[in-house]
Amino acid sequence: MSEYVIAFEKLRNTDVPEVGGKNASLGEMISQLTSKGVRVPTGFATTAHAYREFLAQDGLADRINAELDKLDVEDVTALAACGSKIREWIMQASFPAALKDAIAEHYATLTASSGQNVTFAVRSSATAEDLPDASFAGQQETFLNIQGLDNILHAIKEVFASLYNDRAISYRVHKGFLHADVALSAGIQRMVRSDIGAAGVMFTIDTESGFKDVAFITASYGLGETVVQGAVNPDEFYVHKPLLAQGRPAIVRRTLGSKAIKMVFGDVQQAGKSTVTKDVDPALSIKYCLTDEDVLELARYAVIIEQHYGRPMDIEWGKDGVDGKMYILQARPETVKSQTGNVIETFQIKHGSTPIVTGRAVTQKVGVGPVRIVRDPAEMNSVQPGDVLVADMTDPNWEPVMKRASALVTNRGGRTCHAAIIARELGIPAIVGSVDATDVLKDGDIVTVSCAEGETGYVYAGALDYEVSSQEAAALGKAPVKIMMNVGNPDMAFSFAQTPNDGVGLARLEFVINNMIGIHPKAILNIDTLPADMKAEVQRRANGYASPRDFYIEKVVEGVATIASAFYPKPVIVRLSDFKSNEYKKLVGGDIYEPDEENPMIGFRGASRYIDGDFRKSFDLECIAMRKVREEIGLTNVELMVPFVRTLDEARAVIEILESHGLKRGVNGLRLIMMCEIPSNALLAEQFLELFDGFSIGSNDLTQLTLGMDRDSGFFSAGFDERNDAVKVLLKMAISTANRLNKYVGICGQGPSDHPDFAEWLVKEGIQSVSLNPDTVVTTWQRLAAANK
């Protein structure tokens, strides 16, 4: 191909050698996906042939190659000097006349169809870019809001020069690309008015776990560069793709970002001066910048694009503030999690320490080292191998030193920014959007950076011990029972779901309420009577939602939906809240509404709360949330479990309340399970099982109530054992009765996780499922499978 310039409409994915991955992908989407409803702004691309003709003038290419041949990229000072010299040479060179004329012709055609006032993005597209094993994310420049032919020409030259940014030179060496084999294409694309709308990045898989059934969307006000660069903490959304395909409102998770700044159009349409950054109105920053309809539309685009390319994708998008429509600005293959092999590596911190900094976790690993605070890019050379790099934000220019670090912590940024992408590629843990890391952490102090505990990353003082375990994700032998999992933390659900399992035997609602809400339900319902400071705190936490009541319901929905979608369509048994009064007291407002009990463990908890006239409205909130998860979102794999049912009358009363909220046993496949954890449950198993679809045995409570031992007391730690003969008698009763009545019976207590021999005994007694802590699933499965042989 000897053309200098080609319209996007004439490009296909096969044109990567001439226009690079980014521009070839734009042409592919415009020509192939427009008919499927995906909107992509049009434009044109200069070719690799044009770039090489440009460099062929006056021996420029030979000078560049000679300069690079003698460079040691590990010498950061030499790298900076070399890159600066080459870029200056390129900016001083002139365009060949034929290339300049071709650009002018295509620009005239574009402005004739789009209008003279339209502005353009001038983006780089390297010919070795966006291949499945090398993202080149942000390695070259992008210039936004460029208008006028002279400004376009200047920006194209800036793009050409950016192939020799320090980061790009280093990255090519790191990835094994020969410099002379990489050419650059400039893409000139009509701007979407996201400066007065919103923009961001989305991935067609979860970026941290690699879970493939969700689309992960980040969003902020203004141009998307703030999200890409990590300059802003964006809103985040997860959409479950299988439910989306069923036409369901499949948003299973939302996280409100601070969105403190936005990038908008400047007054001058010239490279380097065409955009400005300004503060976001505080009233807007505490709201989500996209509607649910916007999020679902983006997710549908993501699925169409992923299906077309046949691989997980990394996509930039913009919402036009003028026409209100969504546009896809570019799409490239995801290059980290989709390339991961079959080895599952798990990091686990051993600590009882309080974190000193928190933020969004990137790369599920742990890093330890001395803090190295870098306040200005000019200081980045101070980072030594093994340091924990701490900065306000980083950009791809930092890549040469990021690979020296044991971990990265930034004040700003979201999990789709360049710093996060590069950290994943390098395999280092990173915490982004911490807000205050550069103020709190002290240079030289030893810290532990943990990104292995869910979506939140933690920095702990000192070098904490941690374990690393790895296992092949190979098929395990056939176990004699279903092996399920106990899951409390929705943040870890996508990771846990990739361990072999038969579903979730216990999803704890307490974790969702405690960690995602943190407010007593009565404080939500009685917000107008709260003390002023407490009322303000409740309203602050409810930012982004229509009311505190909606916030409480939606966060319960999101927590449960995240777990249920991770394991869909396998069963997920959700235990309704089982807080004790001393635990409820720890929530905002808890002191006002909770009684003082001598022994909360056998006090006001479980079913007795749900039917209490004073607590009933609080329980209603849970019921409303559970119905939405099952009936609206469509996660009918959710089954409900009622805890701590002391009497048959309590059981009947709870069932009546559930039915009043549209949660009727048997309707739309709903199973109601009862926790068997009180001796009366086993003794009256037949009567209880007339009301429920089965038992899930809680061995911890059953043991303490059988032996009269407070499970929280250190006095009885040696004698507290689920394998006690008296406990086994009750277990036999429950298991045999359930099997005789053809009802479900499983166990979700701690015992089988702690005692493999206990798990084997349960199997012999006829237990149908064993629900284990995630870290014991594989070993217990292997042991039971071996015994089964």
mmCIF file of C-alpha atoms in Angstrom, residues 352-664:
data_model
loop_
_atom_site.group_PDB
_atom_site.id
_atom_site.type_symbol
_atom_site.label_atom_id
_atom_site.label_comp_id
_atom_site.label_asym_id
_atom_site.label_seq_id
_atom_site.Cartn_x
_atom_site.Cartn_y
_atom_site.Cartn_z
ATOM 1 C CA GLY A 352 -3.805 -7.983 62.607
ATOM 2 C CA SER A 353 -2.553 -4.570 61.567
ATOM 3 C CA THR A 354 -4.488 -1.361 60.854
ATOM 4 C CA PRO A 355 -3.935 0.076 57.358
ATOM 5 C CA ILE A 356 -2.416 3.552 57.118
ATOM 6 C CA VAL A 357 -3.479 4.193 53.504
ATOM 7 C CA THR A 358 -6.248 2.690 51.374
ATOM 8 C CA GLY A 359 -7.308 3.009 47.732
ATOM 9 C CA ARG A 360 -8.388 0.962 44.698
ATOM 10 C CA ALA A 361 -6.445 -2.286 44.343
ATOM 11 C CA VAL A 362 -4.697 -3.221 41.101
ATOM 12 C CA THR A 363 -2.959 -6.617 40.566
ATOM 13 C CA GLN A 364 -3.879 -9.147 43.249
ATOM 14 C CA LYS A 365 -0.461 -9.350 44.836
ATOM 15 C CA VAL A 366 1.545 -8.113 47.827
ATOM 16 C CA GLY A 367 4.661 -5.909 47.727
ATOM 17 C CA VAL A 368 7.041 -4.930 50.526
ATOM 18 C CA GLY A 369 9.746 -2.261 50.512
ATOM 19 C CA PRO A 370 10.863 1.202 51.541
ATOM 20 C CA VAL A 371 8.656 4.150 50.578
ATOM 21 C CA ARG A 372 10.047 6.345 47.809
ATOM 22 C CA ILE A 373 7.948 9.479 47.395
ATOM 23 C CA VAL A 374 8.337 11.120 43.991
ATOM 24 C CA ARG A 375 6.653 14.528 43.838
ATOM 25 C CA ASP A 376 7.911 15.515 40.391
ATOM 26 C CA PRO A 377 8.692 13.399 37.314
ATOM 27 C CA ALA A 378 12.195 14.862 37.325
ATOM 28 C CA GLU A 379 12.826 12.965 40.602
ATOM 29 C CA MET A 380 11.775 9.548 39.313
ATOM 30 C CA ASN A 381 15.397 8.434 38.930
ATOM 31 C CA SER A 382 15.543 8.213 42.729
ATOM 32 C CA VAL A 383 13.479 5.001 42.649
ATOM 33 C CA GLN A 384 15.686 2.003 43.437
ATOM 34 C CA PRO A 385 14.905 -1.687 42.821
ATOM 35 C CA GLY A 386 12.424 -2.922 45.443
ATOM 36 C CA ASP A 387 11.140 0.543 46.437
ATOM 37 C CA VAL A 388 7.445 1.239 46.943
ATOM 38 C CA LEU A 389 6.897 4.093 44.474
ATOM 39 C CA VAL A 390 4.510 6.705 45.912
ATOM 40 C CA ALA A 391 3.314 9.645 43.799
ATOM 41 C CA ASP A 392 0.344 11.918 43.233
ATOM 42 C CA MET A 393 -0.184 10.181 39.888
ATOM 43 C CA THR A 394 1.982 8.536 37.250
ATOM 44 C CA ASP A 395 1.747 8.394 33.493
ATOM 45 C CA PRO A 396 3.358 6.118 30.911
ATOM 46 C CA ASN A 397 6.539 8.232 31.037
ATOM 47 C CA TRP A 398 7.225 6.538 34.377
ATOM 48 C CA GLU A 399 7.283 3.011 32.937
ATOM 49 C CA PRO A 400 11.110 2.727 32.942
ATOM 50 C CA VAL A 401 11.197 3.218 36.728
ATOM 51 C CA MET A 402 7.894 1.524 37.566
ATOM 52 C CA LYS A 403 9.408 -1.822 36.671
ATOM 53 C CA ARG A 404 12.005 -1.301 39.409
ATOM 54 C CA ALA A 405 9.344 -0.899 42.093
ATOM 55 C CA SER A 406 7.941 -3.627 44.328
ATOM 56 C CA ALA A 407 4.641 -1.738 44.441
ATOM 57 C CA LEU A 408 3.002 1.534 43.370
ATOM 58 C CA VAL A 409 0.724 3.858 45.371
ATOM 59 C CA THR A 410 -0.877 7.003 43.898
ATOM 60 C CA ASN A 411 -3.175 9.701 45.236
ATOM 61 C CA ARG A 412 -5.223 9.817 42.055
ATOM 62 C CA GLY A 413 -6.372 7.434 39.360
ATOM 63 C CA GLY A 414 -8.817 4.615 38.716
ATOM 64 C CA ARG A 415 -8.329 0.969 37.832
ATOM 65 C CA THR A 416 -8.379 1.610 34.078
ATOM 66 C CA CYS A 417 -5.774 4.407 33.979
ATOM 67 C CA HIS A 418 -2.402 3.938 32.280
ATOM 68 C CA ALA A 419 -0.579 3.495 35.588
ATOM 69 C CA ALA A 420 -2.925 0.622 36.462
ATOM 70 C CA ILE A 421 -2.547 -0.994 33.036
ATOM 71 C CA ILE A 422 1.243 -0.819 33.192
ATOM 72 C CA ALA A 423 1.298 -2.129 36.785
ATOM 73 C CA ARG A 424 -0.691 -5.172 35.639
ATOM 74 C CA GLU A 425 1.647 -5.762 32.722
ATOM 75 C CA LEU A 426 4.655 -5.532 35.018
ATOM 76 C CA GLY A 427 2.936 -7.738 37.581
ATOM 77 C CA ILE A 428 3.365 -5.318 40.492
ATOM 78 C CA PRO A 429 0.657 -4.493 43.044
ATOM 79 C CA ALA A 430 -0.644 -0.943 42.777
ATOM 80 C CA ILE A 431 -3.050 1.154 44.809
ATOM 81 C CA VAL A 432 -4.605 4.051 42.889
ATOM 82 C CA GLY A 433 -6.880 6.839 44.097
ATOM 83 C CA SER A 434 -5.645 6.752 47.706
ATOM 84 C CA VAL A 435 -6.122 10.565 47.957
ATOM 85 C CA ASP A 436 -3.424 11.206 50.581
ATOM 86 C CA ALA A 437 -0.603 8.646 50.220
ATOM 87 C CA THR A 438 2.069 11.285 49.549
ATOM 88 C CA ASP A 439 1.094 13.083 52.774
ATOM 89 C CA VAL A 440 0.643 10.067 55.054
ATOM 90 C CA LEU A 441 3.566 7.873 54.010
ATOM 91 C CA LYS A 442 7.119 8.851 54.945
ATOM 92 C CA ASP A 443 10.115 8.482 52.681
ATOM 93 C CA GLY A 444 12.264 5.485 53.620
ATOM 94 C CA ASP A 445 9.702 3.800 55.887
ATOM 95 C CA ILE A 446 9.212 0.092 55.236
ATOM 96 C CA VAL A 447 5.615 -0.723 54.276
ATOM 97 C CA THR A 448 3.564 -3.641 52.986
ATOM 98 C CA VAL A 449 1.247 -2.968 50.040
ATOM 99 C CA SER A 450 -1.579 -5.510 49.854
ATOM 100 C CA CYS A 451 -3.841 -5.731 46.809
ATOM 101 C CA ALA A 452 -4.891 -9.290 47.677
ATOM 102 C CA GLU A 453 -7.918 -8.502 49.858
ATOM 103 C CA GLY A 454 -10.515 -7.388 47.321
ATOM 104 C CA GLU A 455 -11.232 -4.139 45.486
ATOM 105 C CA THR A 456 -9.667 -2.076 48.278
ATOM 106 C CA GLY A 457 -5.882 -1.995 48.531
ATOM 107 C CA TYR A 458 -4.171 -1.473 51.886
ATOM 108 C CA VAL A 459 -0.785 -0.049 52.920
ATOM 109 C CA TYR A 460 0.405 -1.392 56.287
ATOM 110 C CA ALA A 461 3.336 -0.151 58.339
ATOM 111 C CA GLY A 462 6.313 -2.514 58.402
ATOM 112 C CA ALA A 463 7.160 -5.673 56.518
ATOM 113 C CA LEU A 464 4.269 -8.050 57.196
ATOM 114 C CA ASP A 465 4.495 -11.775 56.613
ATOM 115 C CA TYR A 466 2.480 -13.152 53.737
ATOM 116 C CA GLU A 467 1.999 -16.438 51.960
ATOM 117 C CA VAL A 468 1.995 -17.121 48.235
ATOM 118 C CA SER A 469 0.309 -20.268 47.002
ATOM 119 C CA SER A 470 -0.035 -21.386 43.412
ATOM 120 C CA GLN A 471 -1.983 -24.217 41.910
ATOM 121 C CA GLU A 472 -2.838 -25.483 38.457
ATOM 122 C CA ALA A 473 -6.434 -24.716 37.553
ATOM 123 C CA ALA A 474 -6.706 -28.249 36.212
ATOM 124 C CA ALA A 475 -9.771 -30.435 36.514
ATOM 125 C CA LEU A 476 -10.070 -32.045 39.938
ATOM 126 C CA GLY A 477 -11.245 -35.569 40.559
ATOM 127 C CA LYS A 478 -14.903 -36.346 41.182
ATOM 128 C CA ALA A 479 -15.902 -35.549 44.752
ATOM 129 C CA PRO A 480 -18.642 -37.614 46.437
ATOM 130 C CA VAL A 481 -20.563 -34.450 47.411
ATOM 131 C CA LYS A 482 -21.013 -30.963 46.043
ATOM 132 C CA ILE A 483 -18.138 -28.696 47.080
ATOM 133 C CA MET A 484 -19.470 -25.199 47.658
ATOM 134 C CA MET A 485 -17.878 -22.044 49.002
ATOM 135 C CA ASN A 486 -18.459 -19.616 51.870
ATOM 136 C CA VAL A 487 -18.239 -16.061 50.499
ATOM 137 C CA GLY A 488 -18.715 -12.883 52.505
ATOM 138 C CA ASN A 489 -16.725 -10.283 50.611
ATOM 139 C CA PRO A 490 -18.253 -9.337 47.230
ATOM 140 C CA ASP A 491 -14.893 -7.781 46.272
ATOM 141 C CA MET A 492 -13.369 -11.262 46.061
ATOM 142 C CA ALA A 493 -16.280 -13.023 44.366
ATOM 143 C CA PHE A 494 -14.956 -12.833 40.786
ATOM 144 C CA SER A 495 -11.632 -14.307 41.912
ATOM 145 C CA PHE A 496 -13.177 -17.000 44.105
ATOM 146 C CA ALA A 497 -15.533 -18.069 41.309
ATOM 147 C CA GLN A 498 -12.566 -19.235 39.244
ATOM 148 C CA THR A 499 -11.641 -21.861 41.805
ATOM 149 C CA PRO A 500 -13.496 -25.120 41.031
ATOM 150 C CA ASN A 501 -16.821 -25.098 42.915
ATOM 151 C CA ASP A 502 -20.471 -26.128 42.880
ATOM 152 C CA GLY A 503 -21.765 -22.729 43.959
ATOM 153 C CA VAL A 504 -21.967 -20.761 47.196
ATOM 154 C CA GLY A 505 -23.288 -22.531 50.274
ATOM 155 C CA LEU A 506 -23.151 -19.410 52.420
ATOM 156 C CA ALA A 507 -23.148 -15.781 51.272
ATOM 157 C CA ARG A 508 -23.096 -13.628 54.396
ATOM 158 C CA LEU A 509 -25.263 -10.523 54.249
ATOM 159 C CA GLU A 510 -23.556 -9.100 57.357
ATOM 160 C CA PHE A 511 -20.369 -8.404 55.391
ATOM 161 C CA VAL A 512 -22.315 -6.448 52.764
ATOM 162 C CA ILE A 513 -24.174 -4.364 55.357
ATOM 163 C CA ASN A 514 -21.092 -3.771 57.499
ATOM 164 C CA ASN A 515 -18.580 -2.962 54.749
ATOM 165 C CA MET A 516 -20.643 -1.502 51.913
ATOM 166 C CA ILE A 517 -23.209 0.392 54.013
ATOM 167 C CA GLY A 518 -21.954 0.714 57.586
ATOM 168 C CA ILE A 519 -25.212 2.256 58.842
ATOM 169 C CA HIS A 520 -27.814 0.725 61.150
ATOM 170 C CA PRO A 521 -31.046 0.215 59.146
ATOM 171 C CA LYS A 522 -33.067 2.111 61.767
ATOM 172 C CA ALA A 523 -30.789 5.112 61.318
ATOM 173 C CA ILE A 524 -31.633 4.951 57.621
ATOM 174 C CA LEU A 525 -35.364 4.770 58.291
ATOM 175 C CA ASN A 526 -35.321 7.464 60.988
ATOM 176 C CA ILE A 527 -32.798 9.847 59.444
ATOM 177 C CA ASP A 528 -34.837 12.973 60.256
ATOM 178 C CA THR A 529 -34.618 12.275 64.005
ATOM 179 C CA LEU A 530 -30.846 11.646 64.083
ATOM 180 C CA PRO A 531 -28.359 14.057 65.691
ATOM 181 C CA ALA A 532 -27.110 16.580 63.099
ATOM 182 C CA ASP A 533 -23.600 15.128 62.747
ATOM 183 C CA MET A 534 -24.905 11.574 62.379
ATOM 184 C CA LYS A 535 -27.523 12.687 59.862
ATOM 185 C CA ALA A 536 -24.799 14.391 57.802
ATOM 186 C CA GLU A 537 -22.703 11.200 57.847
ATOM 187 C CA VAL A 538 -25.621 9.066 56.684
ATOM 188 C CA GLN A 539 -26.348 11.515 53.855
ATOM 189 C CA ARG A 540 -22.672 11.603 52.866
ATOM 190 C CA ARG A 541 -22.518 7.830 52.575
ATOM 191 C CA ALA A 542 -25.725 7.829 50.539
ATOM 192 C CA ASN A 543 -24.280 10.188 47.887
ATOM 193 C CA GLY A 544 -25.178 9.077 44.383
ATOM 194 C CA TYR A 545 -28.499 7.526 45.399
ATOM 195 C CA ALA A 546 -32.001 9.020 45.487
ATOM 196 C CA SER A 547 -32.285 8.684 49.273
ATOM 197 C CA PRO A 548 -30.579 6.946 52.206
ATOM 198 C CA ARG A 549 -33.284 4.277 52.022
ATOM 199 C CA ASP A 550 -32.528 3.674 48.337
ATOM 200 C CA PHE A 551 -28.822 3.607 49.155
ATOM 201 C CA TYR A 552 -29.327 0.861 51.774
ATOM 202 C CA ILE A 553 -31.476 -1.266 49.474
ATOM 203 C CA GLU A 554 -29.258 -0.791 46.409
ATOM 204 C CA LYS A 555 -26.032 -1.597 48.274
ATOM 205 C CA VAL A 556 -27.573 -4.826 49.555
ATOM 206 C CA VAL A 557 -28.662 -5.535 45.971
ATOM 207 C CA GLU A 558 -25.180 -4.809 44.622
ATOM 208 C CA GLY A 559 -23.382 -6.896 47.227
ATOM 209 C CA VAL A 560 -25.591 -9.930 46.687
ATOM 210 C CA ALA A 561 -25.738 -9.463 42.915
ATOM 211 C CA THR A 562 -21.948 -9.315 42.671
ATOM 212 C CA ILE A 563 -21.609 -12.682 44.415
ATOM 213 C CA ALA A 564 -24.560 -14.241 42.595
ATOM 214 C CA SER A 565 -23.380 -13.064 39.174
ATOM 215 C CA ALA A 566 -19.856 -14.356 39.820
ATOM 216 C CA PHE A 567 -21.179 -17.893 40.321
ATOM 217 C CA TYR A 568 -24.192 -17.711 37.971
ATOM 218 C CA PRO A 569 -26.002 -19.981 37.179
ATOM 219 C CA LYS A 570 -24.788 -22.129 40.089
ATOM 220 C CA PRO A 571 -26.820 -21.810 43.309
ATOM 221 C CA VAL A 572 -25.884 -19.045 45.736
ATOM 222 C CA ILE A 573 -27.458 -19.458 49.181
ATOM 223 C CA VAL A 574 -27.754 -16.000 50.754
ATOM 224 C CA ARG A 575 -28.117 -15.989 54.517
ATOM 225 C CA LEU A 576 -30.340 -13.130 55.636
ATOM 226 C CA SER A 577 -28.699 -10.819 58.164
ATOM 227 C CA ASP A 578 -27.568 -12.442 61.400
ATOM 228 C CA PHE A 579 -26.043 -9.536 63.326
ATOM 229 C CA LYS A 580 -25.956 -9.785 67.092
ATOM 230 C CA SER A 581 -26.784 -6.641 69.075
ATOM 231 C CA ASN A 582 -23.116 -5.995 69.933
ATOM 232 C CA GLU A 583 -22.278 -6.172 66.197
ATOM 233 C CA TYR A 584 -25.140 -3.883 65.173
ATOM 234 C CA LYS A 585 -23.900 -1.371 67.763
ATOM 235 C CA LYS A 586 -20.726 -0.869 65.700
ATOM 236 C CA LEU A 587 -22.701 0.557 62.767
ATOM 237 C CA VAL A 588 -23.522 4.260 62.478
ATOM 238 C CA GLY A 589 -26.535 4.801 64.742
ATOM 239 C CA GLY A 590 -26.167 1.386 66.385
ATOM 240 C CA ASP A 591 -25.726 2.830 69.860
ATOM 241 C CA ILE A 592 -29.098 4.544 69.595
ATOM 242 C CA TYR A 593 -31.128 1.531 68.553
ATOM 243 C CA GLU A 594 -29.508 -1.573 70.022
ATOM 244 C CA PRO A 595 -30.202 -3.063 73.494
ATOM 245 C CA ASP A 596 -27.423 -3.921 75.939
ATOM 246 C CA GLU A 597 -27.366 -7.693 76.238
ATOM 247 C CA GLU A 598 -25.330 -9.821 78.634
ATOM 248 C CA ASN A 599 -24.938 -12.571 76.028
ATOM 249 C CA PRO A 600 -25.741 -11.350 72.506
ATOM 250 C CA MET A 601 -24.747 -14.727 71.047
ATOM 251 C CA ILE A 602 -28.016 -16.210 72.307
ATOM 252 C CA GLY A 603 -29.965 -12.969 72.324
ATOM 253 C CA PHE A 604 -31.772 -10.747 69.811
ATOM 254 C CA ARG A 605 -30.640 -12.226 66.492
ATOM 255 C CA GLY A 606 -31.797 -14.073 63.402
ATOM 256 C CA ALA A 607 -35.470 -14.884 62.892
ATOM 257 C CA SER A 608 -36.533 -13.300 66.187
ATOM 258 C CA ARG A 609 -35.411 -9.903 64.820
ATOM 259 C CA TYR A 610 -37.307 -10.239 61.549
ATOM 260 C CA ILE A 611 -40.651 -10.800 63.250
ATOM 261 C CA ASP A 612 -40.145 -8.221 66.005
ATOM 262 C CA GLY A 613 -42.583 -5.344 65.522
ATOM 263 C CA ASP A 614 -39.896 -2.740 66.169
ATOM 264 C CA PHE A 615 -37.367 -4.280 63.733
ATOM 265 C CA ARG A 616 -39.756 -5.449 61.026
ATOM 266 C CA LYS A 617 -39.337 -2.361 58.792
ATOM 267 C CA SER A 618 -35.558 -2.864 58.844
ATOM 268 C CA PHE A 619 -35.982 -6.445 57.664
ATOM 269 C CA ASP A 620 -38.341 -5.219 54.946
ATOM 270 C CA LEU A 621 -35.373 -3.435 53.335
ATOM 271 C CA GLU A 622 -33.550 -6.759 52.945
ATOM 272 C CA CYS A 623 -36.628 -8.407 51.479
ATOM 273 C CA ILE A 624 -37.081 -5.613 48.917
ATOM 274 C CA ALA A 625 -33.426 -5.988 47.918
ATOM 275 C CA MET A 626 -33.647 -9.788 47.582
ATOM 276 C CA ARG A 627 -36.716 -9.528 45.383
ATOM 277 C CA LYS A 628 -34.942 -7.036 43.098
ATOM 278 C CA VAL A 629 -31.907 -9.312 42.787
ATOM 279 C CA ARG A 630 -34.069 -12.265 41.772
ATOM 280 C CA GLU A 631 -36.987 -10.746 39.873
ATOM 281 C CA GLU A 632 -35.582 -7.583 38.241
ATOM 282 C CA ILE A 633 -31.901 -8.323 37.682
ATOM 283 C CA GLY A 634 -32.758 -11.962 37.034
ATOM 284 C CA LEU A 635 -30.350 -13.738 39.386
ATOM 285 C CA THR A 636 -32.744 -16.561 40.160
ATOM 286 C CA ASN A 637 -29.795 -18.679 41.290
ATOM 287 C CA VAL A 638 -30.106 -16.794 44.595
ATOM 288 C CA GLU A 639 -31.663 -18.938 47.309
ATOM 289 C CA LEU A 640 -32.554 -17.548 50.727
ATOM 290 C CA MET A 641 -31.483 -18.904 54.100
ATOM 291 C CA VAL A 642 -33.106 -17.990 57.419
ATOM 292 C CA PRO A 643 -30.711 -18.069 60.386
ATOM 293 C CA PHE A 644 -31.223 -18.853 64.061
ATOM 294 C CA VAL A 645 -34.805 -20.085 63.973
ATOM 295 C CA ARG A 646 -35.652 -21.102 67.536
ATOM 296 C CA THR A 647 -39.261 -22.260 67.118
ATOM 297 C CA LEU A 648 -41.740 -23.415 64.515
ATOM 298 C CA ASP A 649 -43.851 -20.304 65.150
ATOM 299 C CA GLU A 650 -40.841 -18.088 64.324
ATOM 300 C CA ALA A 651 -40.321 -20.059 61.122
ATOM 301 C CA ARG A 652 -43.934 -19.606 60.017
ATOM 302 C CA ALA A 653 -43.879 -15.875 60.788
ATOM 303 C CA VAL A 654 -40.694 -15.262 58.770
ATOM 304 C CA ILE A 655 -42.069 -17.223 55.811
ATOM 305 C CA GLU A 656 -45.210 -15.073 55.893
ATOM 306 C CA ILE A 657 -43.142 -11.861 55.795
ATOM 307 C CA LEU A 658 -41.070 -13.154 52.868
ATOM 308 C CA GLU A 659 -44.243 -14.057 50.971
ATOM 309 C CA SER A 660 -45.635 -10.558 51.539
ATOM 310 C CA HIS A 661 -42.589 -9.244 49.635
ATOM 311 C CA GLY A 662 -43.052 -11.595 46.688
ATOM 312 C CA LEU A 663 -40.497 -14.108 47.975
ATOM 313 C CA LYS A 664 -42.737 -17.153 48.054
#
